[in-house]
Coordinates of C-alpha atoms in Angstrom, one line a residue:
X1 CA 26.7 3.8 9.2
X2 CA 26.7 0.8 11.5
X3 CA 28.0 -2.4 9.9
X4 CA 25.3 -5.1 10.2
X5 CA 24.9 -8.3 8.4
X6 CA 21.5 -9.7 7.6
X7 CA 21.2 -13.1 6.1
X8 CA 18.8 -13.5 3.2
X9 CA 16.6 -16.6 3.7
X10 CA 14.5 -17.9 0.9
X11 CA 12.4 -20.1 3.1
X12 CA 10.9 -19.7 6.6
X13 CA 13.3 -22.1 8.3
X14 CA 15.1 -19.4 10.2
X15 CA 13.8 -18.9 13.8
X16 CA 12.6 -15.3 14.5
X17 CA 11.9 -13.1 17.4
X18 CA 9.4 -10.5 16.3
X19 CA 9.4 -7.3 18.4
X20 CA 6.1 -5.5 18.0
X21 CA 6.3 -1.8 19.0
X22 CA 2.9 -0.3 19.7
X23 CA 1.6 -3.7 20.6
X24 CA -1.6 -2.4 22.2
X25 CA -2.4 0.1 19.4
X26 CA -5.1 0.1 16.8
X27 CA -3.0 -1.3 13.9
X28 CA -1.7 -4.1 16.1
X29 CA -5.2 -5.1 17.1
X30 CA -6.9 -4.8 13.7
X31 CA -4.2 -6.2 11.4
X32 CA -0.9 -7.3 13.0
X33 CA -2.0 -9.7 15.7
X34 CA -4.7 -11.4 13.6
X35 CA -2.2 -11.5 10.8
X36 CA 0.5 -13.1 12.9
X37 CA -2.0 -15.7 14.1
X38 CA -2.9 -16.5 10.5
X39 CA 0.7 -16.8 9.4
X40 CA 1.3 -19.2 12.3
X41 CA -1.6 -21.4 11.4
X42 CA -0.5 -21.4 7.7
X43 CA 2.9 -22.8 8.7
X44 CA 4.6 -19.6 7.7
X45 CA 5.6 -18.5 11.2
X46 CA 7.5 -21.6 12.5
X47 CA 9.9 -21.4 15.4
X48 CA 9.1 -17.8 16.4
X49 CA 8.5 -15.7 19.5
X50 CA 6.6 -12.4 19.5
X51 CA 7.6 -9.8 22.0
X52 CA 5.1 -7.0 22.4
X53 CA 6.0 -3.6 23.9
X54 CA 4.0 -0.3 24.4
X55 CA 3.4 2.4 26.9
X56 CA 0.7 0.3 28.6
X57 CA 2.0 -0.9 32.0
X58 CA 0.7 -4.5 31.7
X59 CA 2.3 -8.0 31.9
X60 CA 2.5 -10.9 29.4
X61 CA -0.7 -12.5 30.6
X62 CA -2.7 -9.3 30.2
X63 CA -1.3 -8.6 26.8
X64 CA -2.1 -12.1 25.7
X65 CA -5.7 -11.5 26.8
X66 CA -5.8 -8.3 24.7
X67 CA -4.3 -10.1 21.8
X68 CA -6.9 -12.8 21.9
X69 CA -9.7 -10.2 22.0
X70 CA -8.2 -8.5 19.0
X71 CA -8.0 -11.8 17.0
X72 CA -11.6 -12.6 18.0
X73 CA -12.9 -9.2 16.9
X74 CA -10.8 -8.6 13.7
X75 CA -9.5 -12.1 12.7
X76 CA -11.1 -14.9 10.8
X77 CA -13.0 -17.7 12.4
X78 CA -13.7 -18.6 16.0
X79 CA -10.8 -18.3 18.4
X80 CA -11.3 -21.4 20.5
X81 CA -9.1 -22.4 23.5
X82 CA -7.6 -25.2 21.4
X83 CA -6.8 -22.8 18.5
X84 CA -5.4 -20.1 20.7
X85 CA -3.2 -22.1 23.1
X86 CA -0.2 -22.9 20.8
X87 CA -0.1 -19.3 19.6
X88 CA -0.3 -17.9 23.1
X89 CA 2.9 -19.7 24.0
X90 CA 4.8 -17.5 21.5
X91 CA 3.7 -14.2 23.2
X92 CA 5.7 -12.2 25.7
X93 CA 5.4 -8.5 26.8
X94 CA 7.5 -5.8 28.3
X95 CA 6.4 -2.1 28.9
X96 CA 8.4 0.5 26.9
X97 CA 8.7 2.5 30.2
X98 CA 11.0 -0.2 31.6
X99 CA 13.7 1.0 29.2
X100 CA 15.9 -0.5 26.4
X101 CA 17.7 -2.9 28.7
X102 CA 14.5 -4.5 29.9
X103 CA 13.4 -5.0 26.2
X104 CA 16.8 -6.5 25.4
X105 CA 16.5 -8.9 28.3
X106 CA 13.0 -10.0 27.1
X107 CA 14.3 -10.5 23.5
X108 CA 17.3 -12.5 24.6
X109 CA 15.0 -14.6 26.9
X110 CA 12.9 -15.3 23.8
X111 CA 16.0 -16.2 21.8
X112 CA 17.1 -18.6 24.5
X113 CA 13.8 -20.5 24.1
X114 CA 14.5 -20.8 20.4
X115 CA 18.3 -21.5 20.9
X116 CA 18.0 -25.3 21.1
X117 CA 17.0 -25.3 17.4
X118 CA 20.7 -24.6 16.7
X119 CA 20.2 -22.0 14.0
X120 CA 20.8 -18.3 13.6
X121 CA 17.9 -16.4 15.1
X122 CA 16.6 -13.4 13.1
X123 CA 15.0 -10.3 14.6
X124 CA 12.1 -8.4 13.0
X125 CA 11.2 -5.1 14.6
X126 CA 7.7 -3.8 13.6
X127 CA 7.4 -0.1 14.4
X128 CA 3.7 0.3 14.7
X129 CA 4.1 3.7 16.2
X130 CA 3.4 7.4 15.2
X131 CA 5.9 8.8 12.7
X132 CA 7.3 11.2 15.3
X133 CA 8.2 8.3 17.6
X134 CA 10.0 6.2 15.0
X135 CA 13.4 7.7 15.6
X136 CA 13.0 7.2 19.3
X137 CA 12.4 3.5 18.8
X138 CA 15.4 3.2 16.5
X139 CA 17.6 4.8 19.2
X140 CA 16.1 2.5 21.7
X141 CA 17.0 -0.5 19.6
X142 CA 20.5 0.7 19.2
X143 CA 20.9 1.2 23.0
X144 CA 19.4 -2.2 23.6
X145 CA 21.9 -3.8 21.2
X146 CA 19.1 -5.2 19.0
X147 CA 20.4 -4.1 15.6
X148 CA 22.5 -7.1 14.7
X149 CA 20.6 -9.8 12.7
X150 CA 17.7 -7.4 12.6
X151 CA 15.2 -6.0 10.1
X152 CA 12.8 -3.2 10.8
X153 CA 9.4 -2.5 9.3
X154 CA 8.4 1.1 9.2
X155 CA 5.0 2.6 8.7
X156 CA 4.2 5.7 6.5
X157 CA 4.6 8.6 6.1
X158 CA 8.3 8.7 5.3
X159 CA 8.8 12.4 5.8
X160 CA 6.5 15.2 4.7
X161 CA 8.8 16.7 2.0
X162 CA 12.2 16.2 0.4
X163 CA 14.2 17.8 3.3
X164 CA 12.4 15.8 6.0
X165 CA 12.6 12.6 4.1
X166 CA 16.4 13.0 3.6
X167 CA 16.8 13.9 7.2
X168 CA 14.8 10.9 8.3
X169 CA 16.7 8.5 6.0
X170 CA 20.0 9.8 7.2
X171 CA 19.1 9.3 10.9
X172 CA 17.9 5.8 10.3
X173 CA 21.0 4.9 8.2
X174 CA 23.1 5.9 11.2
X175 CA 21.8 2.7 12.9
X176 CA 20.4 0.4 10.2
X177 CA 21.7 -0.3 6.7
X178 CA 19.3 0.2 3.9
X179 CA 18.9 -3.5 3.3
X180 CA 17.6 -3.9 6.8
X181 CA 14.8 -1.3 6.3
X182 CA 11.4 -2.3 5.1
X183 CA 9.1 0.7 4.4
X184 CA 5.7 -0.8 4.3
X185 CA 3.0 0.0 1.8
X186 CA 0.0 -2.3 2.4
X187 CA -1.4 -1.5 -1.1
X188 CA 1.6 -3.3 -2.7
X189 CA 0.9 -6.3 -0.4
X190 CA -2.4 -7.0 -2.0
X191 CA -2.8 -9.9 -4.4
X192 CA -4.1 -7.6 -7.1
X193 CA -1.0 -5.4 -7.1
X194 CA 1.2 -8.5 -7.8
X195 CA -1.3 -9.6 -10.3
X196 CA -0.3 -6.6 -12.4
X197 CA 3.2 -8.0 -12.7
X198 CA 1.9 -11.4 -13.6
X199 CA -0.6 -10.0 -16.1
X200 CA 2.0 -7.8 -17.8
X201 CA 5.1 -9.9 -17.9
X202 CA 3.8 -13.5 -18.0
X203 CA 1.5 -13.0 -21.0
X204 CA 2.5 -12.2 -24.6
X205 CA -1.0 -10.7 -25.3
X206 CA -0.8 -7.5 -23.3
X207 CA 2.8 -6.4 -22.9
X208 CA 3.2 -5.5 -26.6
X209 CA 0.3 -3.0 -26.3
X210 CA 1.3 -1.6 -22.9
X211 CA 2.5 1.8 -24.2
X212 CA 1.5 5.2 -25.6
X213 CA 0.6 3.7 -29.0
X214 CA -2.4 1.8 -27.7
X215 CA -3.2 3.2 -24.3
X216 CA -5.1 6.6 -24.1
X217 CA -5.0 7.2 -20.3
X218 CA -4.8 5.5 -17.0
X219 CA -6.9 6.1 -13.8
X220 CA -5.9 5.0 -10.3
X221 CA -8.9 5.7 -8.1
X222 CA -9.0 5.0 -4.3
X223 CA -12.1 6.7 -2.8
X224 CA -12.9 6.0 0.9
X225 CA -16.2 6.3 2.7
X226 CA -14.6 6.6 6.1
X227 CA -14.0 10.0 7.6
X228 CA -11.2 11.0 10.0
X229 CA -12.6 10.1 13.4
X230 CA -9.7 9.8 15.8
X231 CA -7.1 10.8 13.2
X232 CA -7.7 14.5 12.8
X233 CA -4.6 15.5 14.8
X234 CA -2.4 13.4 12.5
X235 CA -4.2 14.4 9.4
X236 CA -4.0 18.1 10.0
X237 CA -0.2 17.9 9.5
X238 CA -0.4 15.5 6.6
X239 CA -3.4 15.7 4.3
X240 CA -4.6 13.3 1.5
X241 CA -1.6 13.9 -0.8
X242 CA 1.1 13.1 1.8
X243 CA -1.0 10.3 3.4
X244 CA -2.1 8.5 0.3
X245 CA -0.6 9.6 -3.0
X246 CA 3.2 9.6 -2.2
X247 CA 3.0 6.4 -0.2
X248 CA 0.3 4.4 -2.0
X249 CA -1.0 5.6 -5.4
X250 CA 2.5 6.5 -6.8
X251 CA 3.7 3.0 -5.9
X252 CA 0.8 1.4 -7.8
X253 CA 1.6 3.8 -10.7
X254 CA 5.2 2.5 -10.8
X255 CA 4.0 -1.1 -11.1
X256 CA 1.7 0.0 -14.0
X257 CA 4.4 2.0 -15.8
X258 CA 7.7 0.2 -15.1
X259 CA 9.8 -1.4 -17.8
X260 CA 10.3 -5.2 -17.7
X261 CA 12.8 -5.9 -14.9
X262 CA 15.7 -8.4 -15.6
X263 CA 14.1 -10.6 -13.0
X264 CA 11.4 -10.5 -10.3
X265 CA 14.0 -10.2 -7.6
X266 CA 13.6 -7.1 -5.3
X267 CA 16.7 -5.3 -6.7
X268 CA 15.7 -5.2 -10.4
X269 CA 12.1 -4.3 -9.5
X270 CA 13.1 -1.5 -7.3
X271 CA 15.5 -0.2 -10.0
X272 CA 12.6 -0.1 -12.6
X273 CA 10.2 1.6 -10.2
X274 CA 12.8 4.2 -9.4
X275 CA 13.3 4.9 -13.1
X276 CA 9.6 5.6 -13.3
X277 CA 9.8 8.0 -10.4
X278 CA 12.7 9.8 -12.0
X279 CA 10.7 10.2 -15.3
X280 CA 7.7 11.9 -13.6
X281 CA 7.4 15.5 -14.5
X282 CA 7.5 17.9 -11.5
X283 CA 3.8 18.2 -10.5
X284 CA 2.1 21.3 -11.8
X285 CA -0.3 22.7 -9.2
X286 CA -2.6 23.6 -12.2
X287 CA -3.1 19.8 -12.7
X288 CA -4.2 19.2 -9.1
X289 CA -7.6 19.5 -7.4
X290 CA -7.6 19.6 -3.6
X291 CA -10.8 19.3 -1.7
X292 CA -12.1 19.2 1.9
X293 CA -15.4 17.7 2.9
X294 CA -17.9 20.0 4.6
X295 CA -17.9 19.5 8.3
X296 CA -14.2 18.7 8.6
X297 CA -13.4 22.1 10.1
X298 CA -15.9 21.6 12.9
X299 CA -13.9 18.8 14.4
X300 CA -11.6 18.9 17.4
X301 CA -8.0 19.7 16.7
X302 CA -8.9 21.3 13.3
X303 CA -8.4 25.0 12.8
X304 CA -11.4 27.0 11.7
X305 CA -9.6 28.1 8.5
X306 CA -7.8 24.7 8.0
X307 CA -6.4 24.3 4.5
X308 CA -5.8 20.6 4.9
X309 CA -7.1 18.5 2.0
X310 CA -9.2 15.5 2.6
X311 CA -9.4 14.8 -1.1
X312 CA -6.9 15.1 -4.0
X313 CA -7.0 14.4 -7.7
X314 CA -4.1 15.0 -10.0
X315 CA -2.7 14.4 -13.5
X316 CA 0.7 12.8 -13.6
X317 CA 2.8 12.8 -16.7
X318 CA 5.7 10.5 -17.4
X319 CA 8.5 11.7 -19.7
X320 CA 9.8 8.5 -21.3
X321 CA 9.4 6.7 -24.6
X322 CA 6.8 4.3 -23.3
X323 CA 4.4 6.8 -21.8
X324 CA 5.0 10.2 -23.3
X325 CA 1.6 11.9 -23.8
X326 CA -0.3 9.4 -21.8
X327 CA -1.8 11.0 -18.7
X328 CA -2.2 9.1 -15.4
X329 CA -5.1 10.4 -13.3
X330 CA -5.0 9.8 -9.6
X331 CA -7.8 10.4 -7.1
X332 CA -8.4 9.6 -3.5
X333 CA -10.5 11.2 -0.7
X334 CA -12.4 10.7 2.6
X335 CA -16.2 10.5 3.0
X336 CA -16.8 9.8 -0.7
X337 CA -19.7 8.0 -2.4
X338 CA -18.1 4.6 -2.4
X339 CA -15.1 2.8 -1.1
X340 CA -13.0 1.2 -3.9
X341 CA -9.5 0.6 -5.1
X342 CA -9.5 0.6 -8.9
X343 CA -6.9 0.8 -11.7
X344 CA -8.5 1.4 -15.1
X345 CA -6.6 1.5 -18.4
X346 CA -8.5 3.1 -21.3
X347 CA -7.3 1.9 -24.7
X348 CA -7.3 4.2 -27.8
X349 CA -10.4 3.9 -29.9
X350 CA -10.4 2.7 -33.5
X351 CA -11.6 5.0 -36.4
X352 CA -15.0 3.2 -36.5
X353 CA -15.7 4.5 -40.1
X354 CA -17.1 1.2 -41.4
X355 CA -20.0 1.0 -38.9
X356 CA -23.4 2.3 -40.0
X357 CA -25.2 5.1 -38.1
X358 CA -27.2 3.8 -35.2
X359 CA -24.8 0.8 -34.6
X360 CA -23.8 2.2 -31.2
X361 CA -20.1 1.9 -32.2
X362 CA -18.1 4.3 -30.0
X363 CA -21.0 5.5 -28.0
X364 CA -20.1 3.8 -24.7
X365 CA -16.5 4.9 -24.5
X366 CA -13.2 3.2 -25.0
X367 CA -12.4 -0.4 -24.1
X368 CA -11.1 -0.7 -20.6
X369 CA -8.9 -3.1 -18.6
X370 CA -9.8 -2.8 -14.9
X371 CA -8.0 -4.1 -11.8
X372 CA -9.8 -4.2 -8.5
X373 CA -7.3 -4.0 -5.7
X374 CA -9.5 -5.7 -3.1
X375 CA -8.0 -8.5 -1.0
X376 CA -9.8 -11.0 -3.4
X377 CA -8.6 -9.3 -6.6
X378 CA -10.7 -9.0 -9.7
X379 CA -10.0 -8.1 -13.3
X380 CA -12.3 -7.0 -16.1
X381 CA -11.8 -6.4 -19.8
X382 CA -14.6 -4.5 -21.6
X383 CA -15.1 -4.4 -25.4
X384 CA -17.7 -4.0 -28.1
X385 CA -19.5 -7.0 -29.5
X386 CA -22.4 -7.5 -31.8
X387 CA -25.8 -7.9 -30.3
X388 CA -27.4 -11.1 -31.4
X389 CA -30.1 -10.6 -34.1
X390 CA -30.5 -8.9 -37.4
X391 CA -28.5 -5.8 -38.4
X392 CA -25.2 -4.4 -36.9
X393 CA -26.0 -3.3 -33.4
X394 CA -23.1 -3.2 -30.9
X395 CA -23.1 -3.3 -27.2
X396 CA -20.4 -3.2 -24.5
X397 CA -19.5 -6.6 -23.2
X398 CA -17.2 -7.6 -20.4
X399 CA -14.9 -10.6 -19.5
X400 CA -14.3 -10.8 -15.8
X401 CA -12.0 -12.8 -13.5
X402 CA -12.3 -13.1 -9.7
X403 CA -9.7 -14.9 -7.6
X404 CA -12.4 -15.9 -5.2
X405 CA -13.7 -18.3 -7.9
X406 CA -10.4 -20.2 -8.0
X407 CA -9.6 -23.4 -6.1
X408 CA -6.7 -21.7 -4.3
X409 CA -8.5 -18.6 -3.2
X410 CA -8.4 -19.7 0.4
X411 CA -4.6 -19.4 0.4
X412 CA -4.7 -15.7 -0.3
X413 CA -2.8 -13.7 2.3
X414 CA -4.0 -10.3 3.4
X415 CA -1.6 -7.4 2.7
X416 CA 0.0 -7.1 6.1
X417 CA 0.4 -10.9 6.4
X418 CA 2.2 -11.1 3.1
X419 CA 4.5 -8.1 3.9
X420 CA 5.5 -9.4 7.3
X421 CA 6.2 -12.8 5.7
X422 CA 8.3 -11.1 3.0
X423 CA 10.2 -9.0 5.5
X424 CA 11.1 -12.1 7.5
X425 CA 12.5 -13.6 4.3
X426 CA 14.4 -10.4 3.4
X427 CA 12.4 -9.8 0.2
X428 CA 12.2 -6.1 -0.6
X429 CA 10.1 -6.5 -3.8
X430 CA 6.9 -5.0 -2.3
X431 CA 8.6 -2.3 -0.2
X432 CA 9.8 1.2 -1.0
X433 CA 13.4 2.4 -1.0
X434 CA 15.0 5.6 0.3
X435 CA 15.9 6.7 -3.2
X436 CA 12.3 6.1 -4.4
X437 CA 10.7 8.1 -1.6
X438 CA 13.2 11.0 -2.0
X439 CA 12.6 11.2 -5.7
X440 CA 8.8 11.3 -5.2
X441 CA 9.2 14.2 -2.7
X442 CA 11.4 16.0 -5.2
X443 CA 8.8 15.8 -8.0
X444 CA 6.1 16.8 -5.5
X445 CA 7.9 20.0 -4.4
X446 CA 6.2 22.4 -6.8
X447 CA 2.8 21.3 -5.5
X448 CA 3.9 21.5 -1.8
X449 CA 5.3 25.0 -2.4
X450 CA 2.2 26.3 -4.2
X451 CA -0.8 24.1 -3.4
X452 CA -4.1 25.2 -5.1
X453 CA -6.9 26.2 -2.7
X454 CA -9.1 23.5 -1.2
X455 CA -12.6 23.3 -2.6
X456 CA -15.5 22.0 -0.5
X457 CA -17.3 18.9 -1.4
X458 CA -20.3 17.2 0.2
X459 CA -19.8 14.0 2.2
X460 CA -21.0 11.1 0.1
X461 CA -20.1 12.7 -3.2
X462 CA -17.3 12.1 -5.7
X463 CA -15.3 15.2 -4.8
X464 CA -15.3 18.8 -6.0
X465 CA -16.8 19.5 -9.4
X466 CA -13.4 20.7 -10.7
X467 CA -12.3 17.1 -11.1
X468 CA -14.3 16.9 -14.3
X469 CA -12.3 19.8 -15.9
X470 CA -9.1 18.1 -14.7
X471 CA -9.8 14.9 -16.6
X472 CA -11.6 16.4 -19.7
X473 CA -12.2 15.3 -22.4
X474 CA -12.2 12.0 -20.6
X475 CA -14.5 10.9 -17.8
X476 CA -13.9 9.3 -14.5
X477 CA -14.4 5.6 -14.5
X478 CA -16.0 5.6 -11.1
X479 CA -18.9 5.3 -10.5
X480 CA -19.0 2.3 -12.9
X481 CA -21.6 2.1 -15.6
X482 CA -21.5 -1.7 -15.1
X483 CA -21.2 -3.7 -11.9
X484 CA -18.9 -6.6 -11.1
X485 CA -20.5 -10.0 -11.9
X486 CA -22.2 -11.4 -8.8

């Protein structure tokens, strides 16, 4: 392994050169460039230069024009000349086809512009490239001599099974040390995901009941209304499980299920998450429902007999003292009835023997604690209360909290903004590790070896009917019986 030292900076005082691979791609346009502009305007991207590189044979002026168009289309607020001018000064571009040494020259030119600041200049390489191109980029960085003082952000998927994940990690570790690698999961960058940690560990009310004695089951539900337009070639070799469950839903599950870390530093949190992954039972294909929306096989680049799942639901069991016997139900899919990102914790129901017949006690299901993982996060706690008036009539009530109602809601960073900011600071808390990824592929192997057949479902539905047998005797929380307060 190459010996490289990376300083850990707890503030944003260190100058940075950010190298954006795939600088003209869809992710760069939709998320990364608008996010970098917002970080700059929030004072979180001081003393920085941004070097874009891609296969497009354009110059800095042309890329700056594309970047502005992206920020106008996908960013927030009007991008006026006065607003854009200071950010544009940070931009530089070099085509990837010019080779590693041209990239190195452009980076060092950017560093010379920052050099008068007299401080060590960090490098952040964002690999916004297809997975098959990631190792080529890493070799390019090695050849360009841009490994020292550097961190890299890598996009999913991190392999497609245990063997490929180990091979990928080994190849990356030949050039970059593990502490330099930031495997990004934008779900964990959301305010609501971190709210789980605050909710659990900052309050004495809920942590004592966060276990098998009080919780009946947990649902993590991420349906999407979008299809796979423009992504079918990628998806055919991936599918919903590899694309969403290993990289996103399992990471959220770890936040829900982990033991209290010794501190909120990245090391202790990663340790506790990896303990959860090691405690997951190998996935039984009998506890998995795979689906494919009708019409998927008619697309370009899709085989007529394609077995790729566009939907997956599964039961996950955790073998430890806190969670033994508590099922975690995960569901995600394309072209579904609604788009949502919900975590729902169902509490065990009381005996209810004291309530008279006709009181409605127990008729509307268990009490639920619900987290909405939207950018402006919400939480809801449902419970039974007495309906005003004579007699003992109960009804389901709800207490709700929405961060958009707080005075500091305008300071909420979007997922990619927060994660870029954390990577520049060297904070691994919201990123995944090589050990964690490899452990998840290991517990996934029985499913990958013997996947159940895909079942067709109609676009705009909630998935194949078999999902109801999977979760029985419980019921899926989505669609909600109640709506969020307006």
